[in-house]
Amino acid sequence: MSPKTDCSPGAQVNSEGDQYYGVSDDEGSASSLGTGSLPSSPNPSLTRLQAGGCPADEGPGRAPPPECPQKKQKARRGRTKAKSEVVLTKQKRNRRMKANDRERNRMHNLNSALDALRSVLPTFPDDAKLTKIETLRFAHNYIWALTETLRMADHSLLSVGQQELAREPFRQPPSTACLLELTSPGSISPCEWDSLYSPFSQAGSLSPTDSLEEGRSYQAADTAACPRHSPHAFPEFV
DNA sequence: TAGGCCATCTGGTCCT
DNA sequence: AGGACCAGATGGCCTA
């Protein structure tokens, strides 16, 4: 489904930080070359170096260009400004590459966690893979639905207010209720309650229970568990 | 073709 | 100083 596998052409160019930087060598060409993703913020060190006159194109293992006599002279004397600039540039580049690597790993970890979460969420096998945001919202609503199920189970176990419960239109746990709804065309499918579809998680305010204490708790719960408004999207989690 | 989703890069900020 | 986290930018892929 996703363009991810081979995605990120930028990644193809860049993912091999070494290669990418190695190819482009100097930071100047690097920024313009590898990353189309150097949008508004060109590397400051880059501009500085370029403006400095002598292109810092001494990449890894490359000798400094002969057209910089001043720097060359200074270089002979020992620790020179030019030399240190090159070193600094290299250090910067190294740090950047390492940071990119870490960031990539971090995002991969994040995606792995999301995948793990997806695998726990009930969906039909033929369902399209949930997007990230859908996964999070669905998970939130799912947890809430399960919580409600437990709460109602406790209620009945304690035989507290059983009579009131008996009068409630939806006495089954959310999953059951939803499944029933799905199989009864005459009734309103919980999944059709757009207004109830994750109003919480979409808003980010996440307090499902706030809106609970209206007779529709279960409907809300059912709805919450329906990831994509599609009646088929509701899983058989029982 | 526009819009959604995604991966990656990057610079900034905060924390250890 | 270095790492983690974050948000903005960019460009590719896919689908309606």
mmCIF file of N, CA and C (backbone and C1' of nucleotides) in Angstrom, chain A residues 1-3 7 9 36-40 95 98 102-103 106, chain C residues 1-15:
data_model
loop_
_atom_site.group_PDB
_atom_site.id
_atom_site.type_symbol
_atom_site.label_atom_id
_atom_site.label_comp_id
_atom_site.label_asym_id
_atom_site.label_seq_id
_atom_site.Cartn_x
_atom_site.Cartn_y
_atom_site.Cartn_z
ATOM 1 N N MET A 1 0.796 -1.184 0.000
ATOM 2 C CA MET A 1 0.000 0.000 0.000
ATOM 3 C C MET A 1 0.832 1.237 0.000
ATOM 4 N N SER A 2 1.847 1.124 0.720
ATOM 5 C CA SER A 2 2.541 2.355 0.973
ATOM 6 C C SER A 2 3.734 2.526 0.060
ATOM 7 N N PRO A 3 4.022 3.710 -0.167
ATOM 8 C CA PRO A 3 5.206 4.034 -0.951
ATOM 9 C C PRO A 3 6.436 3.930 -0.097
ATOM 10 N N CYS A 7 10.269 4.015 -0.904
ATOM 11 C CA CYS A 7 9.986 5.454 -0.873
ATOM 12 C C CYS A 7 11.252 6.253 -0.697
ATOM 13 N N PRO A 9 12.999 8.839 -2.282
ATOM 14 C CA PRO A 9 14.076 8.926 -3.241
ATOM 15 C C PRO A 9 15.202 9.711 -2.634
ATOM 16 N N GLY A 36 17.304 17.504 -1.802
ATOM 17 C CA GLY A 36 16.386 18.504 -2.284
ATOM 18 C C GLY A 36 15.755 19.063 -1.037
ATOM 19 N N SER A 37 16.032 18.403 0.036
ATOM 20 C CA SER A 37 15.400 18.772 1.276
ATOM 21 C C SER A 37 16.248 19.734 2.067
ATOM 22 N N LEU A 38 16.870 20.584 1.431
ATOM 23 C CA LEU A 38 17.484 21.674 2.157
ATOM 24 C C LEU A 38 16.770 22.925 1.750
ATOM 25 N N PRO A 39 15.573 23.018 2.190
ATOM 26 C CA PRO A 39 14.654 23.996 1.648
ATOM 27 C C PRO A 39 15.062 25.433 1.904
ATOM 28 N N SER A 40 14.687 25.871 3.038
ATOM 29 C CA SER A 40 14.843 27.281 3.285
ATOM 30 C C SER A 40 16.088 27.566 4.083
ATOM 31 N N ARG A 95 28.762 14.997 12.557
ATOM 32 C CA ARG A 95 27.679 15.093 13.533
ATOM 33 C C ARG A 95 26.333 15.032 12.835
ATOM 34 N N LYS A 98 25.576 11.569 11.750
ATOM 35 C CA LYS A 98 25.192 10.746 12.887
ATOM 36 C C LYS A 98 23.800 11.115 13.372
ATOM 37 N N ARG A 102 20.598 8.724 13.614
ATOM 38 C CA ARG A 102 19.806 8.522 14.826
ATOM 39 C C ARG A 102 18.344 8.851 14.567
ATOM 40 N N GLU A 103 18.152 9.913 13.867
ATOM 41 C CA GLU A 103 16.777 10.328 13.593
ATOM 42 C C GLU A 103 16.061 9.264 12.767
ATOM 43 N N ARG A 106 15.275 6.481 14.998
ATOM 44 C CA ARG A 106 14.192 6.860 15.898
ATOM 45 C C ARG A 106 12.848 6.720 15.208
ATOM 46 P P DA C 1 31.224 22.257 23.500
ATOM 47 O "O5'" DA C 1 31.080 20.691 23.294
ATOM 48 C "C5'" DA C 1 32.113 19.811 23.733
ATOM 49 C "C4'" DA C 1 31.561 18.406 23.745
ATOM 50 C "C3'" DA C 1 30.913 17.971 22.435
ATOM 51 O "O3'" DA C 1 31.177 16.586 22.211
ATOM 52 C "C1'" DA C 1 29.282 17.946 24.150
ATOM 53 P P DG C 2 30.888 16.019 20.826
ATOM 54 O "O5'" DG C 2 29.609 15.128 21.147
ATOM 55 C "C5'" DG C 2 29.657 14.234 22.247
ATOM 56 C "C4'" DG C 2 28.280 13.694 22.533
ATOM 57 C "C3'" DG C 2 27.482 13.289 21.286
ATOM 58 O "O3'" DG C 2 26.869 12.031 21.526
ATOM 59 C "C1'" DG C 2 26.223 14.782 22.586
ATOM 60 P P DG C 3 26.261 11.229 20.330
ATOM 61 O "O5'" DG C 3 24.780 10.991 20.841
ATOM 62 C "C5'" DG C 3 24.568 10.500 22.156
ATOM 63 C "C4'" DG C 3 23.151 10.785 22.587
ATOM 64 C "C3'" DG C 3 22.085 10.404 21.555
ATOM 65 O "O3'" DG C 3 21.089 9.618 22.183
ATOM 66 C "C1'" DG C 3 21.785 12.648 22.262
ATOM 67 P P DA C 4 19.936 9.002 21.360
ATOM 68 O "O5'" DA C 4 18.695 9.907 21.794
ATOM 69 C "C5'" DA C 4 18.407 10.050 23.175
ATOM 70 C "C4'" DA C 4 17.159 10.880 23.359
ATOM 71 C "C3'" DA C 4 16.022 10.542 22.403
ATOM 72 O "O3'" DA C 4 14.794 10.575 23.107
ATOM 73 C "C1'" DA C 4 16.656 12.810 22.121
ATOM 74 P P DC C 5 13.481 10.091 22.419
ATOM 75 O "O5'" DC C 5 12.811 11.491 22.026
ATOM 76 C "C5'" DC C 5 12.710 12.511 23.013
ATOM 77 C "C4'" DC C 5 12.207 13.784 22.377
ATOM 78 C "C3'" DC C 5 11.110 13.591 21.321
ATOM 79 O "O3'" DC C 5 9.960 14.319 21.703
ATOM 80 C "C1'" DC C 5 12.809 15.069 20.546
ATOM 81 P P DC C 6 8.649 14.191 20.861
ATOM 82 O "O5'" DC C 6 8.721 15.529 19.992
ATOM 83 C "C5'" DC C 6 9.053 16.750 20.651
ATOM 84 C "C4'" DC C 6 9.154 17.864 19.613
ATOM 85 C "C3'" DC C 6 8.117 17.779 18.496
ATOM 86 O "O3'" DC C 6 7.384 18.980 18.447
ATOM 87 C "C1'" DC C 6 10.311 18.101 17.621
ATOM 88 P P DA C 7 6.001 18.986 17.730
ATOM 89 O "O5'" DA C 7 6.310 19.983 16.518
ATOM 90 C "C5'" DA C 7 6.971 21.199 16.791
ATOM 91 C "C4'" DA C 7 7.509 21.792 15.503
ATOM 92 C "C3'" DA C 7 6.533 21.760 14.326
ATOM 93 O "O3'" DA C 7 6.648 22.973 13.604
ATOM 94 C "C1'" DA C 7 8.523 20.646 13.735
ATOM 95 P P DG C 8 5.540 23.331 12.570
ATOM 96 O "O5'" DG C 8 6.419 23.672 11.285
ATOM 97 C "C5'" DG C 8 7.563 24.505 11.444
ATOM 98 C "C4'" DG C 8 8.454 24.370 10.215
ATOM 99 C "C3'" DG C 8 7.705 24.321 8.884
ATOM 100 O "O3'" DG C 8 8.311 25.220 7.969
ATOM 101 C "C1'" DG C 8 9.147 22.454 9.086
ATOM 102 P P DA C 9 7.673 25.399 6.580
ATOM 103 O "O5'" DA C 9 8.633 24.502 5.663
ATOM 104 C "C5'" DA C 9 10.039 24.683 5.770
ATOM 105 C "C4'" DA C 9 10.733 23.751 4.789
ATOM 106 C "C3'" DA C 9 10.040 23.629 3.435
ATOM 107 O "O3'" DA C 9 10.995 23.775 2.407
ATOM 108 C "C1'" DA C 9 10.378 21.481 4.415
ATOM 109 P P DT C 10 10.517 23.884 0.933
ATOM 110 O "O5'" DT C 10 10.827 22.416 0.384
ATOM 111 C "C5'" DT C 10 12.102 21.839 0.673
ATOM 112 C "C4'" DT C 10 12.135 20.408 0.170
ATOM 113 C "C3'" DT C 10 11.371 20.196 -1.138
ATOM 114 O "O3'" DT C 10 12.234 19.608 -2.086
ATOM 115 C "C1'" DT C 10 10.802 18.560 0.483
ATOM 116 P P DG C 11 11.885 19.748 -3.598
ATOM 117 O "O5'" DG C 11 11.673 18.217 -3.989
ATOM 118 C "C5'" DG C 11 12.629 17.262 -3.557
ATOM 119 C "C4'" DG C 11 12.003 15.877 -3.539
ATOM 120 C "C3'" DG C 11 11.161 15.554 -4.782
ATOM 121 O "O3'" DG C 11 11.501 14.251 -5.236
ATOM 122 C "C1'" DG C 11 9.919 15.160 -2.828
ATOM 123 P P DG C 12 11.052 13.746 -6.620
ATOM 124 O "O5'" DG C 12 10.441 12.320 -6.275
ATOM 125 C "C5'" DG C 12 11.203 11.422 -5.464
ATOM 126 C "C4'" DG C 12 10.309 10.310 -4.946
ATOM 127 C "C3'" DG C 12 9.384 9.725 -6.011
ATOM 128 O "O3'" DG C 12 9.415 8.299 -5.929
ATOM 129 C "C1'" DG C 12 8.125 10.495 -4.147
ATOM 130 P P DC C 13 8.783 7.437 -7.053
ATOM 131 O "O5'" DC C 13 7.472 6.893 -6.342
ATOM 132 C "C5'" DC C 13 7.591 6.172 -5.128
ATOM 133 C "C4'" DC C 13 6.205 5.889 -4.559
ATOM 134 C "C3'" DC C 13 5.210 5.362 -5.586
ATOM 135 O "O3'" DC C 13 4.587 4.194 -5.069
ATOM 136 C "C1'" DC C 13 4.312 7.226 -4.428
ATOM 137 P P DC C 14 3.645 3.310 -5.965
ATOM 138 O "O5'" DC C 14 2.206 3.734 -5.432
ATOM 139 C "C5'" DC C 14 1.966 3.730 -4.031
ATOM 140 C "C4'" DC C 14 0.574 4.259 -3.751
ATOM 141 C "C3'" DC C 14 -0.497 3.781 -4.727
ATOM 142 O "O3'" DC C 14 -1.623 3.341 -4.002
ATOM 143 C "C1'" DC C 14 -0.521 6.143 -4.557
ATOM 144 P P DT C 15 -2.720 2.471 -4.714
ATOM 145 O "O5'" DT C 15 -3.993 3.410 -4.583
ATOM 146 C "C5'" DT C 15 -4.261 4.038 -3.329
ATOM 147 C "C4'" DT C 15 -5.272 5.150 -3.518
ATOM 148 C "C3'" DT C 15 -6.434 4.814 -4.458
ATOM 149 O "O3'" DT C 15 -7.634 5.284 -3.882
ATOM 150 C "C1'" DT C 15 -5.404 6.808 -5.135
#
